[in-house]
PDB file of C-alpha atoms in Angstrom:
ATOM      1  CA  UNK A  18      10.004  13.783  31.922  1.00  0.00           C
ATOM      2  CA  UNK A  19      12.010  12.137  34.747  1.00  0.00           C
ATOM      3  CA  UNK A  20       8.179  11.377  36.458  1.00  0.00           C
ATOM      4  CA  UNK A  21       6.988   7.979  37.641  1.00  0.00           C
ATOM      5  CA  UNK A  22       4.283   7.516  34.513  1.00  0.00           C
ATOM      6  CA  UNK A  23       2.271   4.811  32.055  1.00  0.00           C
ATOM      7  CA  UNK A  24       1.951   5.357  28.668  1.00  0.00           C
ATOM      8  CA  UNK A  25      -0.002   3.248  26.170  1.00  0.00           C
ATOM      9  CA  UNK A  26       1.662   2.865  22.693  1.00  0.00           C
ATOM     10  CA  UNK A  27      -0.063   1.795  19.590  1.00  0.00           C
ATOM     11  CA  UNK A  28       1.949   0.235  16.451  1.00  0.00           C
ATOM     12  CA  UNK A  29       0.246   0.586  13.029  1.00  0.00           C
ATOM     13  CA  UNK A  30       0.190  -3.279  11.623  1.00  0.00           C
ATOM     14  CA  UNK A  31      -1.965  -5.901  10.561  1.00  0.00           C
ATOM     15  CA  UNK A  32      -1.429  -7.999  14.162  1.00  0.00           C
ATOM     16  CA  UNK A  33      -1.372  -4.786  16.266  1.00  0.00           C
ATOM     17  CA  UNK A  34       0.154  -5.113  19.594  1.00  0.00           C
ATOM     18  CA  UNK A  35      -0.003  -2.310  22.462  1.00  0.00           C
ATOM     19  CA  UNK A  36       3.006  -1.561  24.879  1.00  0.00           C
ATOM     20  CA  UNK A  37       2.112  -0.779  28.445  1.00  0.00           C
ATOM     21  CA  UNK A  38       5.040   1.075  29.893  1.00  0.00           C
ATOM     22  CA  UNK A  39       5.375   2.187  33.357  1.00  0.00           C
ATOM     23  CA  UNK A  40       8.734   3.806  35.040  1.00  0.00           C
ATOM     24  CA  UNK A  41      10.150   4.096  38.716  1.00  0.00           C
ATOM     25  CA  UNK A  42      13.143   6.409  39.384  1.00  0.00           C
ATOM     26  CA  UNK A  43      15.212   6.262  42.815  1.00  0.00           C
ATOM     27  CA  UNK A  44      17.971   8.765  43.176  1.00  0.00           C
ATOM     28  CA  UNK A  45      20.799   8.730  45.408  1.00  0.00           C
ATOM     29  CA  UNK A  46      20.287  10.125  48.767  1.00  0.00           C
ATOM     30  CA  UNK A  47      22.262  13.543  47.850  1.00  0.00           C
ATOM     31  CA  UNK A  48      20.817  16.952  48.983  1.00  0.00           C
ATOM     32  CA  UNK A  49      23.183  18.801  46.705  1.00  0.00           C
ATOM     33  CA  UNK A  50      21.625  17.319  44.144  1.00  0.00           C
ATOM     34  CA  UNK A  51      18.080  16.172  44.918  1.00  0.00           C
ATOM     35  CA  UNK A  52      16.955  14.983  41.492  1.00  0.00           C
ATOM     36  CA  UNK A  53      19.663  13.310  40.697  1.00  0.00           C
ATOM     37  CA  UNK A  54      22.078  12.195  37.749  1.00  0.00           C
ATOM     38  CA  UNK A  55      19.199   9.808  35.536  1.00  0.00           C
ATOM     39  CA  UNK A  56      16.440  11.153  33.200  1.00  0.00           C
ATOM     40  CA  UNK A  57      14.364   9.668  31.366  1.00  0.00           C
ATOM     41  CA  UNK A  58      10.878  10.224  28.878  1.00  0.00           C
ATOM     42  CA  UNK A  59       7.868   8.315  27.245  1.00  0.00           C
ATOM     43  CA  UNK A  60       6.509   9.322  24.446  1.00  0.00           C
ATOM     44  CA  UNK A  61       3.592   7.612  23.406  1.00  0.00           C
ATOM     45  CA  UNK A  62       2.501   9.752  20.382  1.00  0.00           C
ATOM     46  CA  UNK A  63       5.953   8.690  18.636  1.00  0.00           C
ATOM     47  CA  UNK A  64       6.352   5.326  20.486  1.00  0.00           C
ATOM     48  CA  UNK A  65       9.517   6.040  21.824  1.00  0.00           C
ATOM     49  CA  UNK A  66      11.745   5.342  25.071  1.00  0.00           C
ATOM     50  CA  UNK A  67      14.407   7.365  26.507  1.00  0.00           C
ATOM     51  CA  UNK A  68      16.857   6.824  29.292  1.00  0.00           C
ATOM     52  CA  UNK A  69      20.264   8.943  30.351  1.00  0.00           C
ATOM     53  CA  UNK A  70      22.834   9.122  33.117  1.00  0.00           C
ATOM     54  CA  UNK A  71      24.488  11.658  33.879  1.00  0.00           C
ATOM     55  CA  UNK A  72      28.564  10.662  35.215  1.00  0.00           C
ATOM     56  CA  UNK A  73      29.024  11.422  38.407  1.00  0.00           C
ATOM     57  CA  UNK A  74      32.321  12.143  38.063  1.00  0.00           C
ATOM     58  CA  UNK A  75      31.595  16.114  37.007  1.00  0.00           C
ATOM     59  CA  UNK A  76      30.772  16.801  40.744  1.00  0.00           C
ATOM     60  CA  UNK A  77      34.209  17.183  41.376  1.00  0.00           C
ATOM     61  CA  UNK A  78      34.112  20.110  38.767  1.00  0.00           C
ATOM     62  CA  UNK A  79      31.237  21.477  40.291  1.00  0.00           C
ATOM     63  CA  UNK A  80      29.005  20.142  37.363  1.00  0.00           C
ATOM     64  CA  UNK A  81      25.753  19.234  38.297  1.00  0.00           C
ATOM     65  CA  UNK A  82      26.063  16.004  35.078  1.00  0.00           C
ATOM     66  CA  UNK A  83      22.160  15.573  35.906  1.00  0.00           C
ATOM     67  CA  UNK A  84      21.262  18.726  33.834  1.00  0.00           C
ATOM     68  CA  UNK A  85      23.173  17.557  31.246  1.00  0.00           C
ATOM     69  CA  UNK A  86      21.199  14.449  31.421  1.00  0.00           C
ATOM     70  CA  UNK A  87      17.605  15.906  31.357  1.00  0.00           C
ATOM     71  CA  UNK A  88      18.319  18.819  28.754  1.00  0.00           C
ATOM     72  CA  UNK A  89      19.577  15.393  26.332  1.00  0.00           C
ATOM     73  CA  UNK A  90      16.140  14.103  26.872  1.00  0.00           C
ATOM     74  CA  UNK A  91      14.318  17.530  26.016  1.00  0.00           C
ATOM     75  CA  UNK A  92      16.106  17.614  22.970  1.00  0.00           C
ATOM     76  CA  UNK A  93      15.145  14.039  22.395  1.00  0.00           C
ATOM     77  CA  UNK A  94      11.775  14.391  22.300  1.00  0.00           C
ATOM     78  CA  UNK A  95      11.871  17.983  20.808  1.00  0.00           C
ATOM     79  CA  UNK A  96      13.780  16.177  17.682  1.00  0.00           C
ATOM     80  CA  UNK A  97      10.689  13.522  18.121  1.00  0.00           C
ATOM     81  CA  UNK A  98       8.396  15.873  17.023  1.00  0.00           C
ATOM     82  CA  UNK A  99      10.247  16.307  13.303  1.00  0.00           C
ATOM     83  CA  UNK A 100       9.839  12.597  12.487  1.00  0.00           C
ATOM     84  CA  UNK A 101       6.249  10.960  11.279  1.00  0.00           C
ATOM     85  CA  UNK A 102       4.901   8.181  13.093  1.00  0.00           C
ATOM     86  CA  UNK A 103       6.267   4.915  12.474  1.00  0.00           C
ATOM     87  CA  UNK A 104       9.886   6.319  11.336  1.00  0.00           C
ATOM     88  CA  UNK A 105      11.470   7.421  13.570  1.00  0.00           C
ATOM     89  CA  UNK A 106      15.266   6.399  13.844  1.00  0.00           C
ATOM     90  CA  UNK A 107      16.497   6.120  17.290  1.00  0.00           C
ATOM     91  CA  UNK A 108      20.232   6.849  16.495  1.00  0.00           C
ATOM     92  CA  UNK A 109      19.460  10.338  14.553  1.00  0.00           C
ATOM     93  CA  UNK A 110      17.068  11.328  17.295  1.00  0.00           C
ATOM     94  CA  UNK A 111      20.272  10.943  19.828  1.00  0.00           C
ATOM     95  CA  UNK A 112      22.269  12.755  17.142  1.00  0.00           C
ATOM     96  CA  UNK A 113      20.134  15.813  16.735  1.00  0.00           C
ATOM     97  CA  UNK A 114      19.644  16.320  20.673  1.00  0.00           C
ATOM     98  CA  UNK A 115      23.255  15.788  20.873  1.00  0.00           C
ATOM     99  CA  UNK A 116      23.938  18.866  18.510  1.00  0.00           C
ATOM    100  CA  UNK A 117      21.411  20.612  20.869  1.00  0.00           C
ATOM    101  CA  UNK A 118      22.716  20.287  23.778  1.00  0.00           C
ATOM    102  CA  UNK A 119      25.261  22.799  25.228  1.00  0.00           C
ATOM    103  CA  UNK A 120      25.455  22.817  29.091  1.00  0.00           C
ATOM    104  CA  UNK A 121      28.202  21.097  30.884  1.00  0.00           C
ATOM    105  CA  UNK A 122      28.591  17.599  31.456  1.00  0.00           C
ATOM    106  CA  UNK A 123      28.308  14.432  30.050  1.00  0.00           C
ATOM    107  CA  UNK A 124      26.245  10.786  30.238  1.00  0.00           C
ATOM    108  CA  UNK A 125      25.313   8.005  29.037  1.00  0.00           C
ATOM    109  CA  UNK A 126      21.660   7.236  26.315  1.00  0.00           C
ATOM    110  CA  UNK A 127      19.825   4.880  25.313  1.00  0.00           C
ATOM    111  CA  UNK A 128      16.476   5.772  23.032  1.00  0.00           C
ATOM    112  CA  UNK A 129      14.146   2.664  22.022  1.00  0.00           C
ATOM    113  CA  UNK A 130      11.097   2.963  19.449  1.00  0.00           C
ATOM    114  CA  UNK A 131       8.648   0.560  18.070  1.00  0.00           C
ATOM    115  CA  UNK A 132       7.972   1.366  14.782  1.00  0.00           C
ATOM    116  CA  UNK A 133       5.080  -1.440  13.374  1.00  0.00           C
ATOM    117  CA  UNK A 134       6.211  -4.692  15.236  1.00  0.00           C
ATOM    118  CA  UNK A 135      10.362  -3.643  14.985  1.00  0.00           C
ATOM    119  CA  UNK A 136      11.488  -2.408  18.083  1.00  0.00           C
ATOM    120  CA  UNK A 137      14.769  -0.146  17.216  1.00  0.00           C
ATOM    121  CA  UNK A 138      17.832   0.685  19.765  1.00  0.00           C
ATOM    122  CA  UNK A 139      20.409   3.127  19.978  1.00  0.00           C
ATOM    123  CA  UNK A 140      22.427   2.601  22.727  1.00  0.00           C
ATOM    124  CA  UNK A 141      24.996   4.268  24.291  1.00  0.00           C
ATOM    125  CA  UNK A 142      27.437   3.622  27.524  1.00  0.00           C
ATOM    126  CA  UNK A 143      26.128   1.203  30.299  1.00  0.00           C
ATOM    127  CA  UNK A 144      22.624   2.516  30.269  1.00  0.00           C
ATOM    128  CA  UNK A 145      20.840  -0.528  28.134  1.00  0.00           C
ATOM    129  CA  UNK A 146      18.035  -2.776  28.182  1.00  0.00           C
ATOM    130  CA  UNK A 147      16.888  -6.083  27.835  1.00  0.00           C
ATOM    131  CA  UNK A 148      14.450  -8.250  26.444  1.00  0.00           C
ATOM    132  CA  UNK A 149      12.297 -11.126  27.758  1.00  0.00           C
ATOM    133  CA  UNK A 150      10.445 -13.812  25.604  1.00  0.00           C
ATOM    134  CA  UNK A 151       8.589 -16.673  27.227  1.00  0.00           C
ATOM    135  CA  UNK A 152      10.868 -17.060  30.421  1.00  0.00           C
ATOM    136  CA  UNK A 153      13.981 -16.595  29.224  1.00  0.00           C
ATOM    137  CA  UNK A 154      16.052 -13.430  28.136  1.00  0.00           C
ATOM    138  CA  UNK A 155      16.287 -12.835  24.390  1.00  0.00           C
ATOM    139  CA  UNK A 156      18.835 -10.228  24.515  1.00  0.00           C
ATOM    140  CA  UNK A 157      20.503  -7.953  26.746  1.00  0.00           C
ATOM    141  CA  UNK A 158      22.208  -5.176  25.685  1.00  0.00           C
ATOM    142  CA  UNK A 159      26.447  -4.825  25.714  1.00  0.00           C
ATOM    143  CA  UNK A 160      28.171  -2.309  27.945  1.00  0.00           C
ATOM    144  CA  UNK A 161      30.285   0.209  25.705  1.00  0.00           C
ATOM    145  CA  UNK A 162      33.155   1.305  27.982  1.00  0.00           C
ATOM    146  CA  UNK A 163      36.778   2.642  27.705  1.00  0.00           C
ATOM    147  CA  UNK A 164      37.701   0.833  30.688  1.00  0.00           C
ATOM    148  CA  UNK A 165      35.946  -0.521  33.808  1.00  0.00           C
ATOM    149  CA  UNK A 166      33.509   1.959  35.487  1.00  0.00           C
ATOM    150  CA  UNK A 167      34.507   4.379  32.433  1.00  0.00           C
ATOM    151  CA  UNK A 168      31.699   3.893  29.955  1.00  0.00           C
ATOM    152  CA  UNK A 169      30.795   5.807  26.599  1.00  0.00           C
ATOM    153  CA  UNK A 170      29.325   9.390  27.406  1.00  0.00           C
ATOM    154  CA  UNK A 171      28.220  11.881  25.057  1.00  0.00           C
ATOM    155  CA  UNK A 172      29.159  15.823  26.474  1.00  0.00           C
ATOM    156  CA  UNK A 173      32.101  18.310  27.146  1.00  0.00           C
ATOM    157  CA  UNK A 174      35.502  16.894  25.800  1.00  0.00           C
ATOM    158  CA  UNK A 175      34.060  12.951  26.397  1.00  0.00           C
ATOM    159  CA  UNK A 176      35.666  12.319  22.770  1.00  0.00           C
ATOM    160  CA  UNK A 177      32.774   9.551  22.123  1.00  0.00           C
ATOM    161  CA  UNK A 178      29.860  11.064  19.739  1.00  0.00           C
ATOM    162  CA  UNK A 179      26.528   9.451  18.774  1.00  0.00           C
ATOM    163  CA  UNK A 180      27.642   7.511  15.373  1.00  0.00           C
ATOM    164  CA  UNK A 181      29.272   4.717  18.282  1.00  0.00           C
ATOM    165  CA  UNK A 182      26.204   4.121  20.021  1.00  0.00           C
ATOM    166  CA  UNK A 183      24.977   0.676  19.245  1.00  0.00           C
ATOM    167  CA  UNK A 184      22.260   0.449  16.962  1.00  0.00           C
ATOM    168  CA  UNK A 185      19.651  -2.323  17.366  1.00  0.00           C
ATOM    169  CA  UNK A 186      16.485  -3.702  15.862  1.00  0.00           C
ATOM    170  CA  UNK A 187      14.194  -6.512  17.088  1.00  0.00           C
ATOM    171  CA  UNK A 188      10.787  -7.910  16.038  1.00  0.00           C
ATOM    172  CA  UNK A 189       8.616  -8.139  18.809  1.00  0.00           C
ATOM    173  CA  UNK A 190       5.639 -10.360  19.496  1.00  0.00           C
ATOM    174  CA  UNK A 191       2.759 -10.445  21.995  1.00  0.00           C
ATOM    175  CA  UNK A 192       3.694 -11.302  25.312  1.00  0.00           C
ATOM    176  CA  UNK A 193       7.421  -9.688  25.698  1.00  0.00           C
ATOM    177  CA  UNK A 194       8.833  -7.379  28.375  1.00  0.00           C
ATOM    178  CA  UNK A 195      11.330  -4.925  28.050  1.00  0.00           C
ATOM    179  CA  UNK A 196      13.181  -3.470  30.676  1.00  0.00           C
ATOM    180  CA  UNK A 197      15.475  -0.421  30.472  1.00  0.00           C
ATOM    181  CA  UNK A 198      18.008   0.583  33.115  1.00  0.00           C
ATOM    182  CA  UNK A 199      20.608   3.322  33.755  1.00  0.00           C
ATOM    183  CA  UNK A 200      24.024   1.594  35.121  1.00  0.00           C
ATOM    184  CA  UNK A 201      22.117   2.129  39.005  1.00  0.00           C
ATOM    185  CA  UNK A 202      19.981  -0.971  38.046  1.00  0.00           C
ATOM    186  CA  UNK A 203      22.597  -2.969  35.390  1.00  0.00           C
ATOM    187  CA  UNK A 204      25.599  -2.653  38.199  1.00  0.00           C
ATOM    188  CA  UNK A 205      23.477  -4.074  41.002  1.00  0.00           C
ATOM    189  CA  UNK A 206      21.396  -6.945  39.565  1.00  0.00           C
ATOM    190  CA  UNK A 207      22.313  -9.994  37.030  1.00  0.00           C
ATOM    191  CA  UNK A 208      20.245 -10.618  34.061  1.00  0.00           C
ATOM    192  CA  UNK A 209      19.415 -13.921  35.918  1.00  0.00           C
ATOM    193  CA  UNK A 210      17.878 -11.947  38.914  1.00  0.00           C
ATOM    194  CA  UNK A 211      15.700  -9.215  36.888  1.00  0.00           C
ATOM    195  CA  UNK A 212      14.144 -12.104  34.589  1.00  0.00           C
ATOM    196  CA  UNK A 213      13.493 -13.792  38.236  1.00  0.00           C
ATOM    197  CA  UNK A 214      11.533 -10.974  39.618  1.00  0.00           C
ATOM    198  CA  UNK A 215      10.041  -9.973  36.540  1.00  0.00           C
ATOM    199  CA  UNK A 216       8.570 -13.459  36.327  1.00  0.00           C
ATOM    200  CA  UNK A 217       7.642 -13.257  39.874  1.00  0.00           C
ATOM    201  CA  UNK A 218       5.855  -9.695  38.823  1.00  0.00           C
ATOM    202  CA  UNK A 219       3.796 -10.415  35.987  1.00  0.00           C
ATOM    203  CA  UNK A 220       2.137 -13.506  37.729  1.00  0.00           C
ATOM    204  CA  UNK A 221       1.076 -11.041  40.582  1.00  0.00           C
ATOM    205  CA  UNK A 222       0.376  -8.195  38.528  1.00  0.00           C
ATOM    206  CA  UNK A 223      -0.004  -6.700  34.900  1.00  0.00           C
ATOM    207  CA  UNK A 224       1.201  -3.047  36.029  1.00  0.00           C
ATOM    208  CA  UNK A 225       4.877  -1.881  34.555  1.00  0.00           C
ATOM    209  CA  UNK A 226       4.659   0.544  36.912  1.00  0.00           C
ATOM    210  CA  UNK A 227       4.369  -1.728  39.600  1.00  0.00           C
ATOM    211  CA  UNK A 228       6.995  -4.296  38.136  1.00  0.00           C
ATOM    212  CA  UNK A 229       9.253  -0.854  37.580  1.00  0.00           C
ATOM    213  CA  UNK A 230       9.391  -0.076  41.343  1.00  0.00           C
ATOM    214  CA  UNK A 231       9.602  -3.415  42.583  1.00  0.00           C
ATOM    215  CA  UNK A 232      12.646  -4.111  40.209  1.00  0.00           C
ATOM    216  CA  UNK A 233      13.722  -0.327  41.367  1.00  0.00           C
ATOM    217  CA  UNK A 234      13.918  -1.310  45.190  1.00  0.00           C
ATOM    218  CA  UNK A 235      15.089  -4.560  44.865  1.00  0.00           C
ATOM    219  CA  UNK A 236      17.955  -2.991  42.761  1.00  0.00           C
ATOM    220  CA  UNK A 237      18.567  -0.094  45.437  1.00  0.00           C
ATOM    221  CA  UNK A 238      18.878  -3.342  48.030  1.00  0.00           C
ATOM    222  CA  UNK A 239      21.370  -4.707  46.383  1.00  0.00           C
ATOM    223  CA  UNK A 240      23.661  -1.272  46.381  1.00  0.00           C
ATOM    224  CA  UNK A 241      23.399  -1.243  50.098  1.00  0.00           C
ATOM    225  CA  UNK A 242      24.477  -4.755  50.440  1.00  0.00           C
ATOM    226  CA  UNK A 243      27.869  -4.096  51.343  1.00  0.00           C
ATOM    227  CA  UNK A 244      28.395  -8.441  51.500  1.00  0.00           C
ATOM    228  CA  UNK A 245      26.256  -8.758  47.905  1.00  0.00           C
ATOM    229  CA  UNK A 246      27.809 -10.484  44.824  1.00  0.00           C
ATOM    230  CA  UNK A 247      26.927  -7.787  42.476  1.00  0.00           C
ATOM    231  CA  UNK A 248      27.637  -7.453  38.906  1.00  0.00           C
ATOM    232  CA  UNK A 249      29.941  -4.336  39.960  1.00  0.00           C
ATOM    233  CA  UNK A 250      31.733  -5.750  42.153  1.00  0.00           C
ATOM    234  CA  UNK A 251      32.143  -8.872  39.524  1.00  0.00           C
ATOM    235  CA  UNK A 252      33.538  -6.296  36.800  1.00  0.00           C
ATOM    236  CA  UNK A 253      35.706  -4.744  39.971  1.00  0.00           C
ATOM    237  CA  UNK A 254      37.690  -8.084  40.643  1.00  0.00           C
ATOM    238  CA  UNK A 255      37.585  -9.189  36.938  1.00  0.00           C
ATOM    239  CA  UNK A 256      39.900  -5.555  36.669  1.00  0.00           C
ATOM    240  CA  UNK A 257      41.808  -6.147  39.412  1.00  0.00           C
ATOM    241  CA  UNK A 258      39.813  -3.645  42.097  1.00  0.00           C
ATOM    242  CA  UNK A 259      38.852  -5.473  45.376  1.00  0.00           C
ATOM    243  CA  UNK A 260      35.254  -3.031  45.430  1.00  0.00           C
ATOM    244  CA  UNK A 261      32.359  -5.025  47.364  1.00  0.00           C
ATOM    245  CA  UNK A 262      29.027  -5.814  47.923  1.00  0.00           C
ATOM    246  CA  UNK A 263      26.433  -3.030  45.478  1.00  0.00           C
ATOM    247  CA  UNK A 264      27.277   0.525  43.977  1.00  0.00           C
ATOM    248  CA  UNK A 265      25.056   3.261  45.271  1.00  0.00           C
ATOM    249  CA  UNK A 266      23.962   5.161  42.758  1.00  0.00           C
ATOM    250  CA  UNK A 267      20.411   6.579  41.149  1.00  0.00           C
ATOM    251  CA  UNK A 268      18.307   3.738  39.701  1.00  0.00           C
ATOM    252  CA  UNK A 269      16.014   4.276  36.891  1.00  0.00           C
ATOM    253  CA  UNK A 270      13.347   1.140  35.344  1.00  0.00           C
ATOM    254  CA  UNK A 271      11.117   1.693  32.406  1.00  0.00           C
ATOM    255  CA  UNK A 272       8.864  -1.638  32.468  1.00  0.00           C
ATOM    256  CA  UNK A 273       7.537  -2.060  29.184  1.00  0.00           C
ATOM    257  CA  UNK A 274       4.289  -5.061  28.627  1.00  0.00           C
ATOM    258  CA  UNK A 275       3.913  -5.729  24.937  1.00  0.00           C
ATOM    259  CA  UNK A 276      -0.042  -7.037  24.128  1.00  0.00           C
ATOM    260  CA  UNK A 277      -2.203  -7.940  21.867  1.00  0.00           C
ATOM    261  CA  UNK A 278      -4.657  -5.359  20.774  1.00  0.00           C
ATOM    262  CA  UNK A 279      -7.585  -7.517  20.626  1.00  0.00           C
ATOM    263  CA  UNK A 280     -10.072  -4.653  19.963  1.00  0.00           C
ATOM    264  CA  UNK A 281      -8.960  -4.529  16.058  1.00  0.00           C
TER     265      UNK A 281
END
């Protein structure tokens, strides 16, 4: 969990189609806290996708919101392990870790699966992910926040609970790419951008992992940029803030390939 990794998934229809994920994770330069805030898993036994962030904001408690994080994805794919192949529910997944998970702290979740050809979402806070179908982006994923830079968090006296994430399903087909982001990735490049380097990716090379890190670094760019017109700084003027350029923060991609299994 929380490693750079590739996992080959396998759905159980007639037209069967394979997902090659890969993931990169960055995390912010911080030697108080040298994994970071994100976590994330792949789990190709139950076909599933998990991403987390912990909020920052808990480091002026003392709260190390990173634990939090990582102990939500334990629980994720502990719960993973009570539901047969092919059925597993993204949302009660997130709700059973949830009930699981006691330390301090708070963050955001998003949990994908592909059960046959459906892919199915629960998302929850800025974390999210996107989809891309010949060239263009099929959907993208809507921010859940209170207020700007205040999004959805499940934890200690956050108020929001797992019944609000936003539950999604999608049919997939041979040939689409998913990426999945914490905010680190989301708050420093526009849709328009990722489906531009993905492009640029895939006609190089067929590696997620690859694509992941590329997308990871060109992301981290951006957050140093203090001149760049992010989609942060965007949301910052749109709510009357004058922030510039990129947000530092920890960036974590999951690059996920969907192909044809041509050896059934």
């Amino acid at each position: 969990m929380g490693n750079n990794k590739t996992k080959l998934f396998r759905s159980d229809v007639k037209e069967r189609i394979n997902i090659l994920s890969g993931s990169f994770y960055i995390p912010k330069d911080d030697r108080s806290k040298p994994e970071g805030d994100d976590a994330h898993f792949i789990c190709e036994e139950k076909q599933t996708i998990g991403i987390a962030d912990g909020v920052g904001g808990w480091t002026k408690k003392g709260v190390n919101a990173g634990e939090y994080a990582r102990e939500l994805m334990i629980n994720s794919i502990n719960a993973l392990h009570t539901v047969p192949r092919g059925a597993v529910d993204p949302k009660r997944v997130l709700s059973q870790a949830y009930s699981k998970t006691k330390l301090p702290g708070s963050c955001t979740a998003c949990l994908l699966s592909l059960n046959g050809n459906i892919l199915r979402a629960a998302n929850l806070g800025d974390s999210g992910f996107m989809v891309i179908r010949n060239g263009n982006v099929l959907y993208k994923s809507p921010v859940q926040q209170h207020g700007f830079n205040h999004p959805y968090q499940l934890g200690q006296g956050s108020g929001d609970h797992p019944s609000s994430a936003m539950r999604t399903e999608l049919t997939m087909e041979a040939g689409d790419v998913i990426i999945v982001g914490t905010d680190g990735l989301f708050d420093n490049m526009y849709s328009e951008e990722i489906l531009l380097w993905v492009t640029q990716e895939i006609n190089q090379s067929s590696d997620p992992q690859m694509i992941a890190w590329r997308l990871a670094e060109a992301a981290l760019y951006n957050s140093m940029d203090k001149f760049a017109d992010t989609p942060f700084a965007r949301a910052s003027r749109e709510n009357g803030g004058n922030h510039s350029g990129g947000k530092i923060d920890d960036i974590t991609v999951i690059v996920a390939l969907i192909l044809q299994d041509y050896s059934v």
